[in-house]
mmCIF file of C-alpha atoms in Angstrom:
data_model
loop_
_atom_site.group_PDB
_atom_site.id
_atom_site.type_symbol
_atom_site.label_atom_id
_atom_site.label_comp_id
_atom_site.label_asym_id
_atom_site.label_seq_id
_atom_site.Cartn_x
_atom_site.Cartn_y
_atom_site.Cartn_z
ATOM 1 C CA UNK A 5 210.122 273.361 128.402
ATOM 2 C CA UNK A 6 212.078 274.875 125.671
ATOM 3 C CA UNK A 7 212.386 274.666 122.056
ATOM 4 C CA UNK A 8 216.601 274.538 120.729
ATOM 5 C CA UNK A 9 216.996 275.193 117.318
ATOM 6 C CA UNK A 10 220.347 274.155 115.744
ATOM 7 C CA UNK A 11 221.702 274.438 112.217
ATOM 8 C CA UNK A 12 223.215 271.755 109.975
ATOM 9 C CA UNK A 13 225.464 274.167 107.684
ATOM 10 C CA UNK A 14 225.498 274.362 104.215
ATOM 11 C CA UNK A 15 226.166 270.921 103.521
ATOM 12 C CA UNK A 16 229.838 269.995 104.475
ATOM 13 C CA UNK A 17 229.784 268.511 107.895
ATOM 14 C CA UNK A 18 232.695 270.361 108.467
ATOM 15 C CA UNK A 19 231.286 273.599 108.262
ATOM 16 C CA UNK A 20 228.552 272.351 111.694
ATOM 17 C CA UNK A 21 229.327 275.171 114.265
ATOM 18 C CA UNK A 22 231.023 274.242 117.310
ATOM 19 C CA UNK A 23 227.944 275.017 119.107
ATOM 20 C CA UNK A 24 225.555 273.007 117.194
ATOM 21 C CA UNK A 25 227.987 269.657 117.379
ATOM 22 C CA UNK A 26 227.810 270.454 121.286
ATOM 23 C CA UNK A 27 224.060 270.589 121.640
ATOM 24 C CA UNK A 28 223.920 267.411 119.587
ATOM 25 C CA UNK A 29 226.139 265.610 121.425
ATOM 26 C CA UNK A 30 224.927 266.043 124.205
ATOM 27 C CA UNK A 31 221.344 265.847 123.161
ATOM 28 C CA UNK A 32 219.553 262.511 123.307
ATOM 29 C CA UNK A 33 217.042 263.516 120.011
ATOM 30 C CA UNK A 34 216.992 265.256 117.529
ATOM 31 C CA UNK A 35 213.763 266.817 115.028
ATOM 32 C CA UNK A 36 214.835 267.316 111.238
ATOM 33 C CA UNK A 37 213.511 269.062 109.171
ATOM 34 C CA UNK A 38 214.277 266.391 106.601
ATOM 35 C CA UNK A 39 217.207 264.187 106.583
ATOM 36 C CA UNK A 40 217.841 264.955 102.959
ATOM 37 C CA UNK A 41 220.749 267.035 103.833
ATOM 38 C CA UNK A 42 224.689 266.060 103.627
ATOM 39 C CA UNK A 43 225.295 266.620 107.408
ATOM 40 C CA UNK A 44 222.584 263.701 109.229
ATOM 41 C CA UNK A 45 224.956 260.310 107.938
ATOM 42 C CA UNK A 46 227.575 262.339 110.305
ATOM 43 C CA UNK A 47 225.372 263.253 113.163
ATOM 44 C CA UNK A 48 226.691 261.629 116.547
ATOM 45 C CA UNK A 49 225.709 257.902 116.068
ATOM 46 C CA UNK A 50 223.720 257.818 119.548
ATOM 47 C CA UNK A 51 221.146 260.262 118.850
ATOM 48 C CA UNK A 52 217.349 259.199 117.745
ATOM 49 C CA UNK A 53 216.472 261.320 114.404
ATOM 50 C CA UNK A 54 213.119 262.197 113.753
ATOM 51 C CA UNK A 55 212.262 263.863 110.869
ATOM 52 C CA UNK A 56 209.122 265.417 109.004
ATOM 53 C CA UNK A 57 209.846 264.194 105.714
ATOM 54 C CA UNK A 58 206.504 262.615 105.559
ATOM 55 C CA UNK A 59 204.881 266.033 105.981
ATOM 56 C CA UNK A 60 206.330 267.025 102.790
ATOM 57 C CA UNK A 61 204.038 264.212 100.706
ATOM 58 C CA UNK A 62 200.732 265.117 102.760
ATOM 59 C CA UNK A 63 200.848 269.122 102.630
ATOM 60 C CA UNK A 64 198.999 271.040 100.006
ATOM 61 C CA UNK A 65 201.753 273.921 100.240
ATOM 62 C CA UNK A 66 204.819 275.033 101.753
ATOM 63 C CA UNK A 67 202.960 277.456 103.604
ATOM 64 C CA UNK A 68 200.634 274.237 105.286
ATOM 65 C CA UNK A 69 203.806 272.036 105.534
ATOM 66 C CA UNK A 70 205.837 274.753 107.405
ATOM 67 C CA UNK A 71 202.826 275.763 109.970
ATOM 68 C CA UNK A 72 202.239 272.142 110.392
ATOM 69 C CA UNK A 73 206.066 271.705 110.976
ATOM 70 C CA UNK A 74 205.979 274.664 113.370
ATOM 71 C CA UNK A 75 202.739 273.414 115.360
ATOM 72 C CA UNK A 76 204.459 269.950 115.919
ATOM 73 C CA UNK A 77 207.423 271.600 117.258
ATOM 74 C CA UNK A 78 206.025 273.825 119.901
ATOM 75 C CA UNK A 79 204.443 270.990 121.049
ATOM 76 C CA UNK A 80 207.549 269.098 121.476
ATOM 77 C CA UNK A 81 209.065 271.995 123.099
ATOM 78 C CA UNK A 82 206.005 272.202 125.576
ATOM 79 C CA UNK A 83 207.677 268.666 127.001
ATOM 80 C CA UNK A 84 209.733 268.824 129.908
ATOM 81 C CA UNK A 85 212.788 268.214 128.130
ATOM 82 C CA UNK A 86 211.965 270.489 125.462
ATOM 83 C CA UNK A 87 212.900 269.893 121.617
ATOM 84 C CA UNK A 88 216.113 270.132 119.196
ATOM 85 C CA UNK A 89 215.019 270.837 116.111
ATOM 86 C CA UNK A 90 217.356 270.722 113.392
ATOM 87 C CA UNK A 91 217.431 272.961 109.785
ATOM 88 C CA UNK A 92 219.562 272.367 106.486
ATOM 89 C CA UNK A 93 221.557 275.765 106.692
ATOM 90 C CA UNK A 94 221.579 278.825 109.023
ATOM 91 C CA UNK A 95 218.357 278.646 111.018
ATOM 92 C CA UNK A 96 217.527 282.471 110.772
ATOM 93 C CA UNK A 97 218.322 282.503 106.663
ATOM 94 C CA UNK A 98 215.186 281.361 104.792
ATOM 95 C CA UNK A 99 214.044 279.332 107.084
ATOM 96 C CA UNK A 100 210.074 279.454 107.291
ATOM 97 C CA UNK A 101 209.262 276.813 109.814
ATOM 98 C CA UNK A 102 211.909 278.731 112.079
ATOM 99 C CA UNK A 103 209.951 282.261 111.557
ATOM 100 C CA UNK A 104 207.082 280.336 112.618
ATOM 101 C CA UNK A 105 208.334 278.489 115.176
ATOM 102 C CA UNK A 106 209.667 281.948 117.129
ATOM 103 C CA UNK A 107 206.993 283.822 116.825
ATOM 104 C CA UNK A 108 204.989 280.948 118.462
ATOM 105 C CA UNK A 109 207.536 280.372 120.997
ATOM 106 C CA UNK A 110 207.100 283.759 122.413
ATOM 107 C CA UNK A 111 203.239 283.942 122.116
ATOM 108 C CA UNK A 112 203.721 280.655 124.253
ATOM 109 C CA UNK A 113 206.181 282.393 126.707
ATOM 110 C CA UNK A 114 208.524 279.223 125.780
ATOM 111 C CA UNK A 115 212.286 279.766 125.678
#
């Protein structure tokens, strides 16, 4: 049970850490945020991509679609192999769903 969250980088796929190319590679799925970002066409081709775009159209807020976001992940990361989710930029910059996300993670005790 854990919950791995990865930046995609500003845009150019060439700018994806080192780090976050490793966990996706070796990862078997992934959880977007949305795939409307520059980096997911160049993604490692074996990976399953999920995303929440649909959230977007359903939510009355960003405040609803984040917490919604967050609650979906921590329940992915309550599996046995745990969750990679994935956010346009630097995770910890502007990120709300990520905010969220932590502080459930350690209410949760998850890691």
């Amino acid at each position: 049970m854990s919950i791995t969250i990865v930046g995609l980088g500003p845009g150019d796929p060439a700018q994806l850490t080192r780090e976050a190319w490793e966990v996706l590679e070796a990862a078997q799925e992934v959880y977007l945020r949305t795939r409307r970002h520059p980096t997911v066409p160049h993604l490692p081709d074996h990976l399953v991509l999920h995303s929440f775009d649909h959230l977007y159209e359903e939510a009355e807020d960003f405040g609803e679609l984040y917490t919604t976001i967050a609650a979906e992940v921590l329940a992915l990361g309550r599996r046995p192999e745990g969750v990679i989710y994935a956010v346009p930029g630097h995770p910890l910059v502007g990120e709300a769903s990520v905010s969220r996300i932590l502080t459930g993670a350690a209410e949760a005790h998850l890691s």
